[in-house]
Amino acid sequence: MTELENPAKQLASLLRAWQGTPSGLSVLKHRKAEGEAWWVQHVRAVILLNTIIEHIEQDPDAPEYFRTQVVDRLFRGIFATNTSMEAAQSGPRVHVTKDDLGSLDMMAWRWLPGVVDREAVNNLQTAAREVMELLRSSALDNDAMEYLFELVAHLDRVIARVDVFGSVDVARAAKELIAVLTIQFSDQPEEDQAKAKGLVQRLGWALKKLPFSRVATELAIEAGKQAMRALPPGSGS
């Protein structure tokens, strides 16, 4: 999708303007756009959030906390359920938290175009197919072989939707495949070890060409913090 079509980016922009209501203004007066009824922008916001939900349903690797918690809070923020929409506020009122806007930014980044190096993705796909060929001719035990087959299949799946969801999941899947391939072939016959080492190098070279900006790293860190906050008490100990 293009940047203009990105529903998470559009909603984040709108909700930043709506994040809080200044003292002395009502929610409706603060949010009213020139020449539009107050509800027009709210309908637009709901449509954008519903579109995000539809995209999430097609993205099995979308963060679980976003599905189960953030979406509900964003709906509440759209309708300012923590106050009256018509009454003037006696003090500043926050309707959408910075954390939830950060989560929305993260989803927007997942769906941004232009973060994928097509040659790198093709090289990853080719190397993954050769991993399959190596597995079929190897002497690995059934459990290890089945696990590696699943990792290759998962890499193929995330590559197939890279143009929609970006390269984050591709990189994660490739790194896991590299790690397990290295471990499982460390005690195999010398010829198979050499083949596996060559494939690991090729996967690694292709992986380095998938660009990840500093802002993407920051969003990933923020996503991790959100996921930790979503854990039940005591589950992190």
PDB file of C-alpha atoms in Angstrom:
ATOM      1  CA  MET A   1       0.000   0.000   0.000  1.00  0.00           C
ATOM      2  CA  THR A   2       1.140   3.563  -0.584  1.00  0.00           C
ATOM      3  CA  GLU A   3       1.754   6.015   2.247  1.00  0.00           C
ATOM      4  CA  LEU A   4      -1.473   7.836   1.353  1.00  0.00           C
ATOM      5  CA  GLU A   5      -3.412   4.549   1.559  1.00  0.00           C
ATOM      6  CA  ASN A   6      -1.916   3.575   4.931  1.00  0.00           C
ATOM      7  CA  PRO A   7      -4.865   3.633   7.387  1.00  0.00           C
ATOM      8  CA  ALA A   8      -2.674   3.495  10.497  1.00  0.00           C
ATOM      9  CA  LYS A   9      -0.670   6.507   9.343  1.00  0.00           C
ATOM     10  CA  GLN A  10      -3.838   8.465   8.548  1.00  0.00           C
ATOM     11  CA  LEU A  11      -5.467   7.605  11.870  1.00  0.00           C
ATOM     12  CA  ALA A  12      -2.310   8.449  13.823  1.00  0.00           C
ATOM     13  CA  SER A  13      -2.258  11.881  12.194  1.00  0.00           C
ATOM     14  CA  LEU A  14      -5.920  12.491  13.035  1.00  0.00           C
ATOM     15  CA  LEU A  15      -5.668  11.241  16.624  1.00  0.00           C
ATOM     16  CA  ARG A  16      -2.607  13.368  17.317  1.00  0.00           C
ATOM     17  CA  ALA A  17      -4.794  16.383  16.635  1.00  0.00           C
ATOM     18  CA  TRP A  18      -7.460  14.863  18.901  1.00  0.00           C
ATOM     19  CA  GLN A  19      -5.108  13.529  21.570  1.00  0.00           C
ATOM     20  CA  GLY A  20      -6.332  15.987  24.178  1.00  0.00           C
ATOM     21  CA  THR A  21      -8.990  18.662  24.610  1.00  0.00           C
ATOM     22  CA  PRO A  22      -7.785  22.070  25.881  1.00  0.00           C
ATOM     23  CA  SER A  23      -9.317  23.616  28.983  1.00  0.00           C
ATOM     24  CA  GLY A  24     -12.405  25.702  28.222  1.00  0.00           C
ATOM     25  CA  LEU A  25     -13.349  23.849  25.030  1.00  0.00           C
ATOM     26  CA  SER A  26     -15.723  20.950  24.477  1.00  0.00           C
ATOM     27  CA  VAL A  27     -14.531  17.885  22.578  1.00  0.00           C
ATOM     28  CA  LEU A  28     -16.925  18.643  19.709  1.00  0.00           C
ATOM     29  CA  LYS A  29     -15.846  22.267  19.413  1.00  0.00           C
ATOM     30  CA  HIS A  30     -12.165  21.353  19.545  1.00  0.00           C
ATOM     31  CA  ARG A  31     -12.518  18.655  16.865  1.00  0.00           C
ATOM     32  CA  LYS A  32     -14.906  20.411  14.483  1.00  0.00           C
ATOM     33  CA  ALA A  33     -13.323  20.841  11.049  1.00  0.00           C
ATOM     34  CA  GLU A  34     -14.043  23.919   8.930  1.00  0.00           C
ATOM     35  CA  GLY A  35     -17.122  23.345   6.758  1.00  0.00           C
ATOM     36  CA  GLU A  36     -17.912  19.863   8.140  1.00  0.00           C
ATOM     37  CA  ALA A  37     -20.378  18.530  10.680  1.00  0.00           C
ATOM     38  CA  TRP A  38     -18.658  17.202  13.821  1.00  0.00           C
ATOM     39  CA  TRP A  39     -19.592  13.594  13.048  1.00  0.00           C
ATOM     40  CA  VAL A  40     -17.947  13.514   9.593  1.00  0.00           C
ATOM     41  CA  GLN A  41     -14.424  13.300  11.015  1.00  0.00           C
ATOM     42  CA  HIS A  42     -15.538  10.738  13.600  1.00  0.00           C
ATOM     43  CA  VAL A  43     -17.040   8.515  10.911  1.00  0.00           C
ATOM     44  CA  ARG A  44     -13.764   8.839   9.001  1.00  0.00           C
ATOM     45  CA  ALA A  45     -11.813   7.811  12.103  1.00  0.00           C
ATOM     46  CA  VAL A  46     -14.009   4.745  12.662  1.00  0.00           C
ATOM     47  CA  ILE A  47     -13.641   3.708   9.012  1.00  0.00           C
ATOM     48  CA  LEU A  48      -9.852   4.019   9.300  1.00  0.00           C
ATOM     49  CA  LEU A  49      -9.776   1.942  12.489  1.00  0.00           C
ATOM     50  CA  ASN A  50     -12.023  -0.712  10.935  1.00  0.00           C
ATOM     51  CA  THR A  51      -9.665  -0.831   7.941  1.00  0.00           C
ATOM     52  CA  ILE A  52      -6.750  -1.324  10.339  1.00  0.00           C
ATOM     53  CA  ILE A  53      -8.618  -4.215  11.978  1.00  0.00           C
ATOM     54  CA  GLU A  54      -9.164  -5.809   8.543  1.00  0.00           C
ATOM     55  CA  HIS A  55      -5.434  -5.527   7.790  1.00  0.00           C
ATOM     56  CA  ILE A  56      -4.572  -7.013  11.182  1.00  0.00           C
ATOM     57  CA  GLU A  57      -6.823 -10.004  10.467  1.00  0.00           C
ATOM     58  CA  GLN A  58      -4.721 -10.649   7.339  1.00  0.00           C
ATOM     59  CA  ASP A  59      -1.466 -10.174   9.283  1.00  0.00           C
ATOM     60  CA  PRO A  60      -1.040 -13.142  11.652  1.00  0.00           C
ATOM     61  CA  ASP A  61       2.213 -11.692  12.981  1.00  0.00           C
ATOM     62  CA  ALA A  62       0.648  -8.407  14.092  1.00  0.00           C
ATOM     63  CA  PRO A  63       1.303  -7.821  17.820  1.00  0.00           C
ATOM     64  CA  GLU A  64      -1.326  -9.548  19.943  1.00  0.00           C
ATOM     65  CA  TYR A  65      -1.584  -6.663  22.424  1.00  0.00           C
ATOM     66  CA  PHE A  66      -2.615  -4.359  19.547  1.00  0.00           C
ATOM     67  CA  ARG A  67      -5.497  -6.669  18.625  1.00  0.00           C
ATOM     68  CA  THR A  68      -6.692  -7.235  22.192  1.00  0.00           C
ATOM     69  CA  GLN A  69      -6.053  -3.910  23.938  1.00  0.00           C
ATOM     70  CA  VAL A  70      -4.966  -0.982  21.781  1.00  0.00           C
ATOM     71  CA  VAL A  71      -7.895  -1.207  19.339  1.00  0.00           C
ATOM     72  CA  ASP A  72     -10.414  -0.883  22.188  1.00  0.00           C
ATOM     73  CA  ARG A  73      -8.596   2.141  23.638  1.00  0.00           C
ATOM     74  CA  LEU A  74      -8.420   3.809  20.222  1.00  0.00           C
ATOM     75  CA  PHE A  75     -12.187   3.435  19.791  1.00  0.00           C
ATOM     76  CA  ARG A  76     -12.633   5.005  23.232  1.00  0.00           C
ATOM     77  CA  GLY A  77     -10.298   7.831  22.249  1.00  0.00           C
ATOM     78  CA  ILE A  78     -12.231   8.502  19.052  1.00  0.00           C
ATOM     79  CA  PHE A  79     -15.454   8.913  21.031  1.00  0.00           C
ATOM     80  CA  ALA A  80     -13.782  10.540  24.074  1.00  0.00           C
ATOM     81  CA  THR A  81     -15.575   8.152  26.418  1.00  0.00           C
ATOM     82  CA  ASN A  82     -13.698   9.557  29.424  1.00  0.00           C
ATOM     83  CA  THR A  83     -15.689  12.807  29.319  1.00  0.00           C
ATOM     84  CA  SER A  84     -18.769  14.555  27.927  1.00  0.00           C
ATOM     85  CA  MET A  85     -18.285  15.497  24.291  1.00  0.00           C
ATOM     86  CA  GLU A  86     -20.463  18.604  24.624  1.00  0.00           C
ATOM     87  CA  ALA A  87     -19.337  20.083  27.951  1.00  0.00           C
ATOM     88  CA  ALA A  88     -16.463  22.562  28.127  1.00  0.00           C
ATOM     89  CA  GLN A  89     -13.468  20.996  29.886  1.00  0.00           C
ATOM     90  CA  SER A  90     -12.431  22.499  33.220  1.00  0.00           C
ATOM     91  CA  GLY A  91      -8.872  21.363  32.539  1.00  0.00           C
ATOM     92  CA  PRO A  92      -6.858  19.657  29.770  1.00  0.00           C
ATOM     93  CA  ARG A  93      -8.211  16.171  29.068  1.00  0.00           C
ATOM     94  CA  VAL A  94      -6.179  13.396  27.372  1.00  0.00           C
ATOM     95  CA  HIS A  95      -8.181  10.947  25.233  1.00  0.00           C
ATOM     96  CA  VAL A  96      -5.395   8.996  23.478  1.00  0.00           C
ATOM     97  CA  THR A  97      -2.113   8.161  25.231  1.00  0.00           C
ATOM     98  CA  LYS A  98       1.351   8.584  23.745  1.00  0.00           C
ATOM     99  CA  ASP A  99       1.863   4.821  24.129  1.00  0.00           C
ATOM    100  CA  ASP A 100      -1.183   4.047  21.981  1.00  0.00           C
ATOM    101  CA  LEU A 101      -0.124   6.591  19.360  1.00  0.00           C
ATOM    102  CA  GLY A 102       3.295   4.905  19.361  1.00  0.00           C
ATOM    103  CA  SER A 103       1.624   1.540  18.773  1.00  0.00           C
ATOM    104  CA  LEU A 104      -0.326   3.067  15.884  1.00  0.00           C
ATOM    105  CA  ASP A 105       2.945   4.413  14.448  1.00  0.00           C
ATOM    106  CA  MET A 106       4.396   0.916  14.670  1.00  0.00           C
ATOM    107  CA  MET A 107       1.494  -0.548  12.692  1.00  0.00           C
ATOM    108  CA  ALA A 108       1.848   2.250  10.136  1.00  0.00           C
ATOM    109  CA  TRP A 109       5.519   1.405   9.722  1.00  0.00           C
ATOM    110  CA  ARG A 110       4.724  -2.295   9.198  1.00  0.00           C
ATOM    111  CA  TRP A 111       2.654  -1.326   6.162  1.00  0.00           C
ATOM    112  CA  LEU A 112       4.865   1.403   4.691  1.00  0.00           C
ATOM    113  CA  PRO A 113       6.168   0.864   1.147  1.00  0.00           C
ATOM    114  CA  GLY A 114       9.765   1.281   0.127  1.00  0.00           C
ATOM    115  CA  VAL A 115      11.348  -0.657   3.004  1.00  0.00           C
ATOM    116  CA  VAL A 116      12.052  -3.757   0.937  1.00  0.00           C
ATOM    117  CA  ASP A 117      15.069  -4.513  -1.239  1.00  0.00           C
ATOM    118  CA  ARG A 118      13.574  -6.754  -3.933  1.00  0.00           C
ATOM    119  CA  GLU A 119      16.913  -8.335  -4.856  1.00  0.00           C
ATOM    120  CA  ALA A 120      17.573  -9.176  -1.203  1.00  0.00           C
ATOM    121  CA  VAL A 121      14.135 -10.765  -0.845  1.00  0.00           C
ATOM    122  CA  ASN A 122      14.645 -12.815  -4.020  1.00  0.00           C
ATOM    123  CA  ASN A 123      18.045 -13.974  -2.740  1.00  0.00           C
ATOM    124  CA  LEU A 124      16.486 -15.012   0.559  1.00  0.00           C
ATOM    125  CA  GLN A 125      13.814 -16.971  -1.277  1.00  0.00           C
ATOM    126  CA  THR A 126      16.360 -18.730  -3.502  1.00  0.00           C
ATOM    127  CA  ALA A 127      18.541 -19.643  -0.525  1.00  0.00           C
ATOM    128  CA  ALA A 128      15.488 -20.931   1.365  1.00  0.00           C
ATOM    129  CA  ARG A 129      14.629 -23.258  -1.529  1.00  0.00           C
ATOM    130  CA  GLU A 130      18.184 -24.592  -1.481  1.00  0.00           C
ATOM    131  CA  VAL A 131      17.851 -25.203   2.247  1.00  0.00           C
ATOM    132  CA  MET A 132      14.864 -27.420   1.410  1.00  0.00           C
ATOM    133  CA  GLU A 133      17.003 -29.367  -1.074  1.00  0.00           C
ATOM    134  CA  LEU A 134      19.749 -29.771   1.524  1.00  0.00           C
ATOM    135  CA  LEU A 135      17.253 -31.036   4.094  1.00  0.00           C
ATOM    136  CA  ARG A 136      15.887 -33.664   1.719  1.00  0.00           C
ATOM    137  CA  SER A 137      19.359 -35.116   1.168  1.00  0.00           C
ATOM    138  CA  SER A 138      20.591 -34.766   4.759  1.00  0.00           C
ATOM    139  CA  ALA A 139      20.786 -37.279   7.597  1.00  0.00           C
ATOM    140  CA  LEU A 140      19.107 -35.040  10.163  1.00  0.00           C
ATOM    141  CA  ASP A 141      16.690 -36.695  12.584  1.00  0.00           C
ATOM    142  CA  ASN A 142      12.989 -36.283  11.870  1.00  0.00           C
ATOM    143  CA  ASP A 143      12.315 -33.694  14.586  1.00  0.00           C
ATOM    144  CA  ALA A 144      15.115 -31.379  13.453  1.00  0.00           C
ATOM    145  CA  MET A 145      14.165 -31.794   9.815  1.00  0.00           C
ATOM    146  CA  GLU A 146      10.485 -31.068  10.487  1.00  0.00           C
ATOM    147  CA  TYR A 147      11.388 -27.946  12.478  1.00  0.00           C
ATOM    148  CA  LEU A 148      13.608 -26.623   9.683  1.00  0.00           C
ATOM    149  CA  PHE A 149      10.958 -27.385   7.058  1.00  0.00           C
ATOM    150  CA  GLU A 150       8.482 -25.329   9.118  1.00  0.00           C
ATOM    151  CA  LEU A 151      10.951 -22.426   9.393  1.00  0.00           C
ATOM    152  CA  VAL A 152      11.515 -22.401   5.630  1.00  0.00           C
ATOM    153  CA  ALA A 153       7.754 -22.560   5.001  1.00  0.00           C
ATOM    154  CA  HIS A 154       7.227 -19.655   7.412  1.00  0.00           C
ATOM    155  CA  LEU A 155       9.915 -17.604   5.649  1.00  0.00           C
ATOM    156  CA  ASP A 156       8.167 -18.280   2.328  1.00  0.00           C
ATOM    157  CA  ARG A 157       4.842 -17.102   3.793  1.00  0.00           C
ATOM    158  CA  VAL A 158       6.175 -13.802   5.122  1.00  0.00           C
ATOM    159  CA  ILE A 159       8.088 -13.188   1.885  1.00  0.00           C
ATOM    160  CA  ALA A 160       4.826 -13.665  -0.048  1.00  0.00           C
ATOM    161  CA  ARG A 161       3.227 -10.755   1.824  1.00  0.00           C
ATOM    162  CA  VAL A 162       6.325  -8.549   2.137  1.00  0.00           C
ATOM    163  CA  ASP A 163       4.865  -5.865  -0.147  1.00  0.00           C
ATOM    164  CA  VAL A 164       1.907  -5.474   2.214  1.00  0.00           C
ATOM    165  CA  PHE A 165       3.501  -5.898   5.644  1.00  0.00           C
ATOM    166  CA  GLY A 166       7.121  -4.898   5.021  1.00  0.00           C
ATOM    167  CA  SER A 167      10.378  -6.638   5.878  1.00  0.00           C
ATOM    168  CA  VAL A 168      10.187  -6.877   9.685  1.00  0.00           C
ATOM    169  CA  ASP A 169       8.723 -10.399   9.724  1.00  0.00           C
ATOM    170  CA  VAL A 170      10.979 -11.489   6.849  1.00  0.00           C
ATOM    171  CA  ALA A 171      14.068 -10.480   8.816  1.00  0.00           C
ATOM    172  CA  ARG A 172      12.828 -12.223  11.956  1.00  0.00           C
ATOM    173  CA  ALA A 173      12.055 -15.458  10.076  1.00  0.00           C
ATOM    174  CA  ALA A 174      15.407 -15.405   8.238  1.00  0.00           C
ATOM    175  CA  LYS A 175      17.355 -14.884  11.478  1.00  0.00           C
ATOM    176  CA  GLU A 176      15.615 -17.822  13.125  1.00  0.00           C
ATOM    177  CA  LEU A 177      16.307 -20.032  10.111  1.00  0.00           C
ATOM    178  CA  ILE A 178      19.991 -19.018  10.146  1.00  0.00           C
ATOM    179  CA  ALA A 179      20.325 -19.817  13.860  1.00  0.00           C
ATOM    180  CA  VAL A 180      18.645 -23.221  13.707  1.00  0.00           C
ATOM    181  CA  LEU A 181      20.411 -24.209  10.477  1.00  0.00           C
ATOM    182  CA  THR A 182      23.784 -23.400  12.047  1.00  0.00           C
ATOM    183  CA  ILE A 183      23.051 -25.415  15.188  1.00  0.00           C
ATOM    184  CA  GLN A 184      21.485 -28.456  13.521  1.00  0.00           C
ATOM    185  CA  PHE A 185      24.244 -28.921  10.943  1.00  0.00           C
ATOM    186  CA  SER A 186      27.137 -28.373  13.365  1.00  0.00           C
ATOM    187  CA  ASP A 187      27.563 -32.142  13.876  1.00  0.00           C
ATOM    188  CA  GLN A 188      26.584 -33.352  10.392  1.00  0.00           C
ATOM    189  CA  PRO A 189      28.942 -34.828   7.764  1.00  0.00           C
ATOM    190  CA  GLU A 190      31.569 -32.377   6.508  1.00  0.00           C
ATOM    191  CA  GLU A 191      29.994 -31.962   3.067  1.00  0.00           C
ATOM    192  CA  ASP A 192      26.584 -31.103   4.529  1.00  0.00           C
ATOM    193  CA  GLN A 193      28.206 -28.755   7.048  1.00  0.00           C
ATOM    194  CA  ALA A 194      29.909 -26.901   4.203  1.00  0.00           C
ATOM    195  CA  LYS A 195      26.641 -26.596   2.254  1.00  0.00           C
ATOM    196  CA  ALA A 196      24.795 -25.359   5.334  1.00  0.00           C
ATOM    197  CA  LYS A 197      27.549 -22.831   6.077  1.00  0.00           C
ATOM    198  CA  GLY A 198      27.342 -21.503   2.520  1.00  0.00           C
ATOM    199  CA  LEU A 199      23.561 -21.134   2.778  1.00  0.00           C
ATOM    200  CA  VAL A 200      23.857 -19.389   6.152  1.00  0.00           C
ATOM    201  CA  GLN A 201      26.284 -16.897   4.608  1.00  0.00           C
ATOM    202  CA  ARG A 202      23.967 -16.237   1.667  1.00  0.00           C
ATOM    203  CA  LEU A 203      20.969 -15.772   3.950  1.00  0.00           C
ATOM    204  CA  GLY A 204      23.037 -13.398   6.077  1.00  0.00           C
ATOM    205  CA  TRP A 205      24.226 -11.341   3.098  1.00  0.00           C
ATOM    206  CA  ALA A 206      20.664 -10.990   1.813  1.00  0.00           C
ATOM    207  CA  LEU A 207      19.458 -10.081   5.296  1.00  0.00           C
ATOM    208  CA  LYS A 208      21.953  -7.213   5.535  1.00  0.00           C
ATOM    209  CA  LYS A 209      20.351  -5.601   2.489  1.00  0.00           C
ATOM    210  CA  LEU A 210      16.965  -5.331   4.194  1.00  0.00           C
ATOM    211  CA  PRO A 211      17.043  -1.742   5.511  1.00  0.00           C
ATOM    212  CA  PHE A 212      15.957  -0.986   9.065  1.00  0.00           C
ATOM    213  CA  SER A 213      16.046   2.653  10.121  1.00  0.00           C
ATOM    214  CA  ARG A 214      16.624   3.974  13.633  1.00  0.00           C
ATOM    215  CA  VAL A 215      12.962   4.922  13.908  1.00  0.00           C
ATOM    216  CA  ALA A 216      11.966   1.340  13.082  1.00  0.00           C
ATOM    217  CA  THR A 217      14.213   0.096  15.878  1.00  0.00           C
ATOM    218  CA  GLU A 218      12.661   2.579  18.300  1.00  0.00           C
ATOM    219  CA  LEU A 219       9.178   1.452  17.290  1.00  0.00           C
ATOM    220  CA  ALA A 220      10.189  -2.173  17.813  1.00  0.00           C
ATOM    221  CA  ILE A 221      11.492  -1.326  21.300  1.00  0.00           C
ATOM    222  CA  GLU A 222       8.244   0.485  22.092  1.00  0.00           C
ATOM    223  CA  ALA A 223       6.285  -2.545  20.863  1.00  0.00           C
ATOM    224  CA  GLY A 224       8.296  -4.707  23.254  1.00  0.00           C
ATOM    225  CA  LYS A 225       7.476  -2.390  26.150  1.00  0.00           C
ATOM    226  CA  GLN A 226       3.782  -2.493  25.241  1.00  0.00           C
ATOM    227  CA  ALA A 227       3.852  -6.286  25.085  1.00  0.00           C
ATOM    228  CA  MET A 228       5.475  -6.442  28.530  1.00  0.00           C
ATOM    229  CA  ARG A 229       2.815  -4.115  29.962  1.00  0.00           C
ATOM    230  CA  ALA A 230       0.129  -6.397  28.527  1.00  0.00           C
ATOM    231  CA  LEU A 231       1.413  -9.445  30.437  1.00  0.00           C
ATOM    232  CA  PRO A 232      -0.592 -10.575  33.483  1.00  0.00           C
ATOM    233  CA  PRO A 233       0.979  -9.603  36.856  1.00  0.00           C
ATOM    234  CA  GLY A 234       3.772 -11.962  37.865  1.00  0.00           C
ATOM    235  CA  SER A 235       4.154 -13.568  34.431  1.00  0.00           C
ATOM    236  CA  GLY A 236       7.485 -11.835  33.786  1.00  0.00           C
ATOM    237  CA  SER A 237       9.134 -13.165  36.962  1.00  0.00           C
TER     238      SER A 237
END
